[in-house]
Amino acid sequence: MARRSLVVVANRLPVDEVVQSDGSIGWARSPGGLVSALHPVLRDRRSTWIGWAGGLDSTPYVPDSDGIRMRAVPLSEADYENYYEGYANSTLWPLYHDAVQTPAFHRRWWEAYVRVNRRFAQVTADYAEPDAMVWVQDYHLQLVPAMLRELRPDLRIGFFMHIPFPPTELFMQLPRRAELLRGILGADLVGFQTAAGADNFVRLVARLLGAQVDGRTVEIDGRTVRTDAFPISIDVGEMEDLGRNPDVIMRAKRLRADLGDPERVILGVDRLDYTKGIAHRLKAFRELLVDGYIKVQDTVMVQVAVPSRERVEQYKVLRDKVEREVGRINGEFSRVGVPAVHYLNQSFDRFELTALYLTADVMAVTPLRDGMNLVAKEYIAARVDNGGALMLSEFTGAAAELPESYLVNPHDLDGLKGTLMRALEAAPAENRARMRAMRKHVRSHDVRSWARSYLKALGQPPR
Ligand code: ADQ
């Protein structure tokens, strides 16, 4: 039998509009993320990617990219506000991340979410070849699997949740909870980042819908839905190549010199998001300066925070809070020409990001909740020298795979301070042993093996 064609459905197409040197508009593959994960598997077969192209109120024609067909789904200004900024990022995102910010519920957001999910399902139904495999991505599109099954029962449908799946008590707050759950259950295979996420889901389905559950398999409406954990990863080869690249190594040396050649550099790299625990990390750093455990002359912190969801109120509040705290620390502790915290509210390319990773003696990854956290894995892969140390929040998906990191509860300020000091002061041999063990794990769990194992499971006939 010919290989089934593959359709990926995600909120965003993996290309960005760019103005070319002659002034005309073109499209370039977006850096990093899902597209590098899926690129090899998409290239190997007939495949289509369905998603929003980025502009509002128009449907641009997006040309094929590396042999992958691109199909744009239009969003209006109202869709963007109510479906994307509203329901996806102000209801679901905070709720699924342990409600670390209070989720807001508005009926017009839900209506927009249903409307946009239906549009995605319709475009997919129109373009998917007979018997294709369709892989729906993430929390923006949880209603698509069931909507699509109704339109196209011939398709094999998969769903993958990139963010945590919350415990029953939290999910039960959602006004339209049963509908949302039934949406996901339209899939044949539902993937999560961690075993805990899959278990939360199965428990909820049994409780809320009274479905029959056998281990991680759900029987509902005469169909079988399988669920499992598929921890996502990164392009390890790419990060290792960059970590070995003499120009990157040179750049890292330069960066260190520019930082005033401190003995120790602590690095944070995050999207500027309230789930990432940036303020907690800064507070711990400040208290260590106040207590005199560290001195600005020998220890500096670099915090890279790429702007994100800037029109959403909670993100504006966070930005102000983080910037105030950075200002406060620098006001109190910087010397002329030597800031205590270097704060970079910018996006960097992979080259510069890897140079930063090579500069970091301790990489501080302290989210309050995170589906996986790719930054932690990128740091490990880049450290081909087995140098550096990773401080990692217990509440990331990555923590389940990386017991050799310095695990920490970011809510426990004293724990955060103590762990940071342990990582900074450990014997180099101990940190090298930890890094070697983590590198071994990451090398054998590459993003390609993630995509292949998911698609293999999806391709297996239902029981
Ligand atoms: P994110 O919440 O975006 O992803 P993360 O997994 O850390 O979080 O990925 C961030 C990506 O952005 C990394 O590849 C990183 O290199 C890049 N990045 C960060 N700061 C940058 C900067 N200043 N410049 C350029 N690039 C930068 C969501 C979930 C995660 C899950 C991923 C994948 O929230 O839990 O790991 O999806 O499933």
Coordinates of C-alpha atoms and ligand atoms in Angstrom, one line a residue:
M1 CA 0.0 0.0 0.0
A2 CA 1.3 3.5 -0.8
R3 CA 2.4 5.5 2.1
R4 CA -0.4 7.7 3.4
S5 CA 0.1 11.4 2.8
L6 CA 0.4 13.6 5.8
V7 CA -1.3 16.8 6.8
V8 CA -0.1 18.9 9.7
V9 CA -2.6 21.4 11.1
A10 CA -1.2 24.0 13.4
N11 CA -2.3 27.5 14.5
R12 CA 0.6 29.0 12.5
L13 CA 2.2 28.1 9.1
P14 CA 5.9 27.5 9.5
V15 CA 6.8 30.4 7.1
D16 CA 7.0 34.1 7.6
E17 CA 6.5 36.9 5.1
V18 CA 9.7 38.6 4.2
V19 CA 10.5 41.6 2.0
Q20 CA 13.2 40.5 -0.5
S21 CA 16.1 42.6 -1.7
D22 CA 14.3 43.6 -4.8
G23 CA 11.4 44.9 -2.7
S24 CA 9.0 42.0 -3.5
I25 CA 7.3 39.9 -0.9
G26 CA 8.5 36.4 -0.4
W27 CA 8.2 33.6 2.3
A28 CA 11.0 32.2 4.4
R29 CA 10.9 29.2 6.7
S30 CA 10.5 30.2 10.3
P31 CA 13.4 29.4 12.5
G32 CA 13.3 26.6 15.1
G33 CA 10.3 25.1 16.6
L34 CA 7.9 22.5 15.2
V35 CA 9.0 23.0 11.6
S36 CA 12.5 21.7 12.2
A37 CA 11.0 18.8 14.1
L38 CA 8.6 17.8 11.4
H39 CA 10.7 18.8 8.4
P40 CA 12.4 15.5 7.8
V41 CA 9.2 13.4 8.1
L42 CA 7.3 15.9 5.9
R43 CA 9.9 15.9 3.2
D44 CA 9.9 12.1 3.0
R45 CA 6.2 11.9 1.8
R46 CA 3.5 14.0 0.2
S47 CA 2.6 16.5 2.8
T48 CA 0.6 19.7 3.4
W49 CA 0.8 22.2 6.3
I50 CA -2.4 24.1 7.2
G51 CA -2.2 27.2 9.4
W52 CA -2.6 30.9 9.7
A53 CA -0.1 32.9 7.6
G54 CA 0.2 35.8 10.0
G55 CA -1.7 38.7 8.3
L56 CA -5.2 39.7 9.2
D57 CA -8.3 39.9 6.9
S58 CA -6.7 38.4 3.9
T59 CA -5.8 34.9 2.7
P60 CA -2.4 35.1 1.0
Y61 CA -1.3 32.5 -1.4
V62 CA 1.7 30.8 0.2
P63 CA 4.0 28.9 -2.1
D64 CA 5.2 25.4 -1.4
S65 CA 8.2 25.3 0.9
D66 CA 10.8 22.5 0.4
G67 CA 8.2 20.4 -1.3
I68 CA 5.7 20.9 1.5
R69 CA 2.3 22.3 0.3
M70 CA 1.2 25.4 2.4
R71 CA -2.5 26.2 2.8
A72 CA -3.4 29.4 4.7
V73 CA -6.4 29.7 7.0
P74 CA -7.6 33.3 7.2
L75 CA -8.1 35.1 10.5
S76 CA -9.9 38.4 10.9
E77 CA -8.9 41.1 13.5
A78 CA -11.9 39.9 15.6
D79 CA -10.8 36.2 15.3
Y80 CA -7.3 37.2 16.4
E81 CA -8.6 39.1 19.4
N82 CA -11.2 36.6 20.6
Y83 CA -9.9 33.2 19.4
Y84 CA -6.1 33.7 19.7
E85 CA -5.5 36.4 22.3
G86 CA -8.7 35.6 24.1
Y87 CA -9.7 31.9 24.4
A88 CA -6.4 30.4 23.5
N89 CA -4.1 32.7 25.4
S90 CA -6.2 34.2 28.2
T91 CA -8.5 31.2 29.0
L92 CA -6.7 28.0 28.1
W93 CA -3.0 29.0 28.5
P94 CA -3.3 30.2 32.1
L95 CA -5.7 27.4 33.1
Y96 CA -3.6 24.6 31.7
H97 CA -0.5 26.1 33.4
D98 CA -1.9 25.5 36.9
A99 CA -3.8 28.8 36.8
V100 CA -0.6 30.6 37.7
Q101 CA -2.5 33.6 36.4
T102 CA -6.2 33.7 36.7
P103 CA -7.9 32.5 33.5
A104 CA -10.7 34.6 32.1
F105 CA -13.9 33.1 30.6
H106 CA -15.9 35.0 28.1
R107 CA -18.7 33.6 25.9
R108 CA -17.6 35.6 22.9
W109 CA -14.1 34.1 23.1
W110 CA -15.5 30.6 23.2
E111 CA -17.8 31.4 20.2
A112 CA -14.7 32.6 18.2
Y113 CA -12.8 29.5 19.2
V114 CA -15.5 27.3 17.9
R115 CA -15.8 29.3 14.7
V116 CA -12.1 29.3 14.0
N117 CA -11.6 25.6 14.8
R118 CA -14.5 24.9 12.4
R119 CA -12.7 26.9 9.7
F120 CA -9.4 24.9 10.3
A121 CA -11.4 21.6 10.1
Q122 CA -13.1 22.7 6.9
V123 CA -9.9 23.7 5.1
T124 CA -8.3 20.4 6.2
A125 CA -11.3 18.4 5.0
D126 CA -11.0 20.2 1.6
Y127 CA -7.3 19.5 1.1
A128 CA -6.6 16.1 2.8
E129 CA -6.2 13.3 0.3
P130 CA -8.2 10.1 0.8
D131 CA -7.1 8.1 3.9
A132 CA -4.4 10.7 4.8
M133 CA -2.9 11.0 8.2
V134 CA -3.7 14.3 9.8
W135 CA -1.7 15.6 12.8
V136 CA -3.4 18.4 14.7
Q137 CA -1.2 20.5 17.0
D138 CA -1.8 22.1 20.3
Y139 CA -4.3 23.9 22.5
H140 CA -5.5 26.3 19.9
L141 CA -7.2 23.6 17.9
Q142 CA -8.7 21.1 20.4
L143 CA -12.1 21.0 18.7
V144 CA -10.6 20.2 15.3
P145 CA -10.2 16.4 15.7
A146 CA -14.0 15.8 16.3
M147 CA -15.1 18.4 13.7
L148 CA -12.8 16.8 11.1
R149 CA -13.9 13.3 11.9
E150 CA -17.5 14.3 11.1
L151 CA -16.5 15.8 7.8
R152 CA -14.0 13.1 6.8
P153 CA -14.3 9.8 8.5
D154 CA -11.7 8.2 6.2
L155 CA -8.9 10.2 7.8
R156 CA -6.5 8.9 10.5
I157 CA -6.4 11.8 13.0
G158 CA -3.8 12.5 15.6
F159 CA -3.6 15.3 18.2
F160 CA -0.6 16.5 20.1
M161 CA -0.7 18.8 23.1
H162 CA 2.4 20.9 23.5
I163 CA 1.5 22.4 26.8
P164 CA 0.7 20.6 30.1
F165 CA -2.7 18.9 30.4
P166 CA -4.1 20.0 33.8
P167 CA -5.5 17.9 36.7
T168 CA -9.3 17.3 36.8
E169 CA -9.9 20.0 39.5
L170 CA -8.6 22.7 37.3
F171 CA -10.1 21.5 34.0
M172 CA -13.5 21.4 35.6
Q173 CA -13.5 25.2 35.9
L174 CA -14.0 25.5 32.1
P175 CA -17.5 26.5 31.2
R176 CA -17.7 24.3 28.1
R177 CA -15.5 21.5 29.4
A178 CA -17.3 18.5 28.0
E179 CA -17.4 19.9 24.5
L180 CA -13.7 20.7 24.6
L181 CA -12.9 17.1 25.7
R182 CA -15.1 15.6 23.0
G183 CA -13.3 17.7 20.5
I184 CA -9.9 16.1 21.4
L185 CA -11.5 12.7 21.5
G186 CA -12.2 12.9 17.8
A187 CA -8.6 11.8 17.4
D188 CA -7.3 8.2 17.1
L189 CA -4.2 9.1 19.0
V190 CA -3.8 11.8 21.6
G191 CA -0.2 12.6 22.5
F192 CA 1.1 14.5 25.6
Q193 CA 4.5 15.7 26.7
T194 CA 4.5 13.6 29.8
A195 CA 2.9 10.5 31.4
A196 CA 1.3 12.8 34.0
G197 CA -0.5 14.8 31.2
A198 CA -1.8 11.6 29.6
D199 CA -2.9 10.3 33.0
N200 CA -4.7 13.5 33.8
F201 CA -6.5 13.3 30.5
V202 CA -7.7 9.7 30.9
R203 CA -8.8 10.3 34.4
L204 CA -10.9 13.3 33.3
V205 CA -12.5 11.5 30.4
A206 CA -13.6 8.7 32.7
R207 CA -15.0 11.2 35.3
L208 CA -16.6 13.8 33.1
L209 CA -17.8 11.6 30.2
G210 CA -18.1 8.2 31.9
A211 CA -16.0 6.7 29.1
Q212 CA -14.5 3.2 29.5
V213 CA -10.8 3.4 30.3
D214 CA -8.3 0.6 30.1
G215 CA -4.8 1.9 31.1
R216 CA -4.2 4.7 28.6
T217 CA -6.9 3.6 26.1
V218 CA -10.3 5.1 26.0
E219 CA -13.5 3.5 24.6
I220 CA -16.1 6.1 23.7
D221 CA -19.1 6.1 21.3
G222 CA -17.9 2.7 19.9
R223 CA -14.5 4.0 19.0
T224 CA -11.1 3.5 20.5
V225 CA -8.9 6.5 21.4
R226 CA -5.3 5.8 22.4
T227 CA -3.3 8.2 24.5
D228 CA 0.4 8.3 25.5
A229 CA 3.4 10.4 26.4
F230 CA 5.6 11.6 23.5
P231 CA 8.2 14.0 25.0
I232 CA 9.2 16.5 22.3
S233 CA 12.8 17.3 21.7
I234 CA 15.2 19.4 19.6
D235 CA 17.4 19.0 16.5
V236 CA 20.4 17.8 18.6
G237 CA 22.7 17.6 15.5
E238 CA 22.1 21.2 14.7
M239 CA 22.9 22.4 18.2
E240 CA 26.0 20.2 18.5
D241 CA 27.3 21.5 15.2
L242 CA 26.8 25.1 16.4
G243 CA 28.4 24.2 19.8
R244 CA 31.5 23.0 17.9
N245 CA 31.6 25.8 15.4
P246 CA 34.8 27.8 15.9
D247 CA 33.0 31.1 15.1
V248 CA 30.4 30.4 17.7
I249 CA 33.1 29.5 20.3
M250 CA 34.9 32.8 19.4
R251 CA 31.7 34.7 19.8
A252 CA 31.1 33.1 23.2
K253 CA 34.6 34.2 24.3
R254 CA 33.9 37.7 23.1
L255 CA 30.6 37.8 24.9
R256 CA 32.3 36.8 28.1
A257 CA 34.9 39.6 27.7
D258 CA 32.0 42.0 27.0
L259 CA 30.4 40.9 30.3
G260 CA 33.6 42.0 32.1
D261 CA 35.2 38.6 32.2
P262 CA 33.3 37.5 35.3
E263 CA 34.1 34.2 37.0
R264 CA 30.6 33.0 36.6
V265 CA 27.7 33.7 34.3
I266 CA 24.1 32.8 35.1
L267 CA 21.8 32.7 32.0
G268 CA 18.1 32.7 31.5
V269 CA 16.5 32.4 28.1
D270 CA 12.7 32.5 27.8
R271 CA 9.7 33.9 26.0
L272 CA 8.6 36.7 28.2
D273 CA 5.7 34.7 29.7
Y274 CA 4.4 34.5 33.3
T275 CA 4.7 30.7 33.3
K276 CA 8.5 30.9 32.9
G277 CA 9.3 32.0 36.5
I278 CA 11.5 34.9 35.4
A279 CA 10.5 37.2 38.3
H280 CA 11.2 34.3 40.9
R281 CA 14.7 33.8 39.4
L282 CA 15.5 37.5 39.5
K283 CA 14.3 37.7 43.1
A284 CA 16.6 34.8 44.1
F285 CA 19.5 36.4 42.4
R286 CA 18.9 39.7 44.1
E287 CA 18.7 38.1 47.6
L288 CA 22.0 36.3 47.0
L289 CA 23.5 39.7 46.2
V290 CA 21.9 41.2 49.3
D291 CA 23.1 38.3 51.5
G292 CA 26.6 38.6 50.1
Y293 CA 26.8 35.1 48.8
I294 CA 27.6 36.5 45.3
K295 CA 29.3 39.6 44.2
V296 CA 28.7 41.5 41.0
Q297 CA 32.5 41.6 40.3
D298 CA 32.6 37.9 39.8
T299 CA 29.0 36.8 39.1
V300 CA 26.6 38.3 36.5
M301 CA 23.3 37.3 35.3
V302 CA 22.1 37.5 31.7
Q303 CA 18.4 37.3 31.1
V304 CA 17.1 37.1 27.5
A305 CA 13.4 37.5 27.3
V306 CA 11.9 37.5 23.8
P307 CA 8.8 39.6 23.5
S308 CA 5.6 37.6 23.3
R309 CA 1.8 38.1 23.1
E310 CA 2.4 41.8 23.7
R311 CA -1.2 42.9 23.3
V312 CA -2.5 40.7 26.1
E313 CA -2.8 42.6 29.4
Q314 CA -1.2 40.0 31.6
Y315 CA 1.9 40.1 29.4
K316 CA 2.2 43.9 29.6
V317 CA 1.9 43.6 33.4
L318 CA 4.6 41.0 33.5
R319 CA 7.0 43.0 31.3
D320 CA 6.6 46.0 33.6
K321 CA 7.2 43.8 36.7
V322 CA 10.4 42.1 35.2
E323 CA 11.8 45.4 34.0
R324 CA 11.1 47.1 37.4
E325 CA 12.9 44.2 39.2
V326 CA 15.9 44.4 36.7
G327 CA 16.1 48.2 37.3
R328 CA 16.0 47.7 41.0
I329 CA 18.8 45.1 41.1
N330 CA 20.9 47.2 38.8
G331 CA 20.2 50.4 40.7
E332 CA 21.4 48.7 43.9
F333 CA 24.2 46.5 42.8
S334 CA 25.7 47.6 39.4
R335 CA 29.1 49.3 39.2
V336 CA 29.8 51.8 36.5
G337 CA 30.4 49.7 33.3
V338 CA 29.4 46.4 35.2
P339 CA 25.6 45.8 35.4
A340 CA 24.5 43.1 37.7
V341 CA 21.8 41.9 35.3
H342 CA 22.1 42.2 31.6
Y343 CA 18.5 42.2 30.3
L344 CA 17.9 41.6 26.6
N345 CA 14.3 41.9 25.5
Q346 CA 15.1 40.7 22.0
S347 CA 15.0 37.8 19.6
F348 CA 18.4 36.2 18.7
D349 CA 19.3 33.8 15.9
R350 CA 20.6 30.3 16.6
F351 CA 24.2 31.4 16.2
E352 CA 24.0 34.1 18.9
L353 CA 21.8 31.9 21.2
T354 CA 24.3 29.1 21.1
A355 CA 27.2 31.5 21.9
L356 CA 25.1 32.6 24.9
Y357 CA 24.6 28.9 25.9
L358 CA 28.4 28.4 25.7
T359 CA 29.0 31.4 27.9
A360 CA 26.6 30.2 30.7
D361 CA 28.1 28.5 33.7
V362 CA 24.7 27.9 35.1
M363 CA 21.6 27.9 32.9
A364 CA 18.6 28.8 35.0
V365 CA 15.3 27.3 33.7
T366 CA 12.8 27.9 36.4
P367 CA 9.2 27.8 35.0
L368 CA 6.3 27.6 37.3
R369 CA 4.8 25.2 34.8
D370 CA 6.0 24.2 31.3
G371 CA 4.9 21.5 28.8
M372 CA 8.5 20.5 28.0
N373 CA 11.0 23.5 27.8
L374 CA 13.2 23.2 24.8
V375 CA 15.7 25.8 26.0
A376 CA 16.9 23.2 28.6
K377 CA 17.5 20.6 25.9
E378 CA 19.2 23.1 23.6
Y379 CA 21.6 24.1 26.3
I380 CA 22.6 20.5 27.0
A381 CA 23.0 19.7 23.3
A382 CA 25.1 22.8 22.7
R383 CA 27.5 21.9 25.6
V384 CA 29.6 19.5 23.5
D385 CA 32.4 20.4 26.0
N386 CA 30.4 18.9 28.9
G387 CA 30.8 22.3 30.6
G388 CA 28.1 24.3 32.4
A389 CA 25.3 23.2 34.7
L390 CA 21.5 23.1 34.3
M391 CA 19.2 24.3 37.1
L392 CA 15.8 23.0 36.1
S393 CA 12.3 23.5 37.6
E394 CA 10.5 20.3 38.7
F395 CA 7.4 21.6 37.0
T396 CA 8.7 21.3 33.4
G397 CA 8.2 18.3 31.2
A398 CA 11.9 18.1 30.7
A399 CA 12.4 17.4 34.5
A400 CA 10.9 13.9 34.0
E401 CA 13.8 13.1 31.6
L402 CA 16.7 15.0 33.2
P403 CA 17.2 13.8 36.8
E404 CA 20.9 14.8 36.6
S405 CA 20.0 18.5 36.4
Y406 CA 19.8 20.6 39.6
L407 CA 16.1 20.2 40.1
V408 CA 14.3 22.9 42.0
N409 CA 10.9 24.1 43.1
P410 CA 10.8 27.7 41.9
H411 CA 8.1 28.7 44.4
D412 CA 10.6 27.9 47.2
L413 CA 12.8 31.0 47.2
D414 CA 15.3 29.6 49.7
G415 CA 15.4 26.3 47.7
L416 CA 16.0 28.4 44.5
K417 CA 18.9 30.3 46.2
G418 CA 20.4 27.2 47.7
T419 CA 20.2 25.2 44.4
L420 CA 21.7 28.1 42.4
M421 CA 24.7 28.3 44.9
R422 CA 25.1 24.5 44.7
A423 CA 25.2 24.6 40.9
L424 CA 27.7 27.5 40.9
E425 CA 30.0 26.0 43.5
A426 CA 29.9 22.3 42.6
A427 CA 33.2 20.6 41.7
P428 CA 33.8 20.8 38.0
A429 CA 34.0 17.0 37.8
E430 CA 30.5 16.7 39.3
N431 CA 29.0 19.1 36.8
R432 CA 30.8 17.4 33.9
A433 CA 29.4 14.0 35.0
R434 CA 25.9 15.5 35.2
M435 CA 26.2 17.1 31.8
R436 CA 27.6 13.9 30.2
A437 CA 24.6 11.9 31.5
M438 CA 22.1 14.5 30.3
R439 CA 23.8 14.8 26.9
K440 CA 23.6 11.0 26.5
H441 CA 19.9 11.2 27.1
V442 CA 19.2 14.1 24.8
R443 CA 21.3 12.6 22.0
S444 CA 19.3 9.4 22.0
H445 CA 16.0 11.3 22.2
D446 CA 16.2 13.7 19.2
V447 CA 13.2 15.5 17.7
R448 CA 13.2 13.2 14.7
S449 CA 12.7 10.2 16.9
W450 CA 9.9 12.1 18.6
A451 CA 8.1 12.8 15.3
R452 CA 8.8 9.2 14.0
S453 CA 7.6 7.5 17.1
Y454 CA 4.4 9.6 17.1
L455 CA 3.6 9.0 13.5
K456 CA 4.4 5.3 13.8
A457 CA 1.9 5.0 16.7
L458 CA -0.7 7.0 14.7
G459 CA -0.2 4.8 11.6
Q460 CA -1.0 1.6 13.6
P461 CA -4.5 0.3 13.1
P462 CA -6.9 1.0 16.0
R463 CA -7.3 -2.0 18.3
Ligands
ADQ1 P1 7.6 27.7 24.4 O1 6.7 28.1 25.6 O2 7.8 28.8 23.4 O3 7.0 26.4 23.7 P2 10.3 26.5 24.8 O4 10.0 25.0 24.7 O5 11.3 26.9 25.8 O6 9.0 27.3 25.1 O7 10.7 27.0 23.4 C1 11.2 28.3 23.1 C2 12.0 28.3 21.8 O8 12.2 29.7 21.5 C3 13.3 27.6 22.0 O9 13.6 26.9 20.8 C4 14.3 28.8 22.1 O10 15.6 28.6 21.6 C5 13.6 29.9 21.4 N1 13.9 31.2 22.0 C6 13.7 31.6 23.3 N2 14.2 32.8 23.5 C7 14.7 33.3 22.3 C8 15.2 34.5 21.8 N3 15.4 35.6 22.6 N4 15.6 34.6 20.5 C9 15.4 33.5 19.7 N5 14.8 32.4 20.1 C10 14.5 32.2 21.3 C11 5.9 25.6 23.9 C12 5.6 25.0 25.2 C13 6.9 24.3 25.7 C14 7.3 23.2 24.7 C15 7.3 23.7 23.3 C16 7.5 22.6 22.3 O11 5.3 26.0 26.2 O12 6.6 23.7 27.0 O13 8.5 22.7 25.1 O14 6.1 24.5 23.0 O15 6.5 21.6 22.4

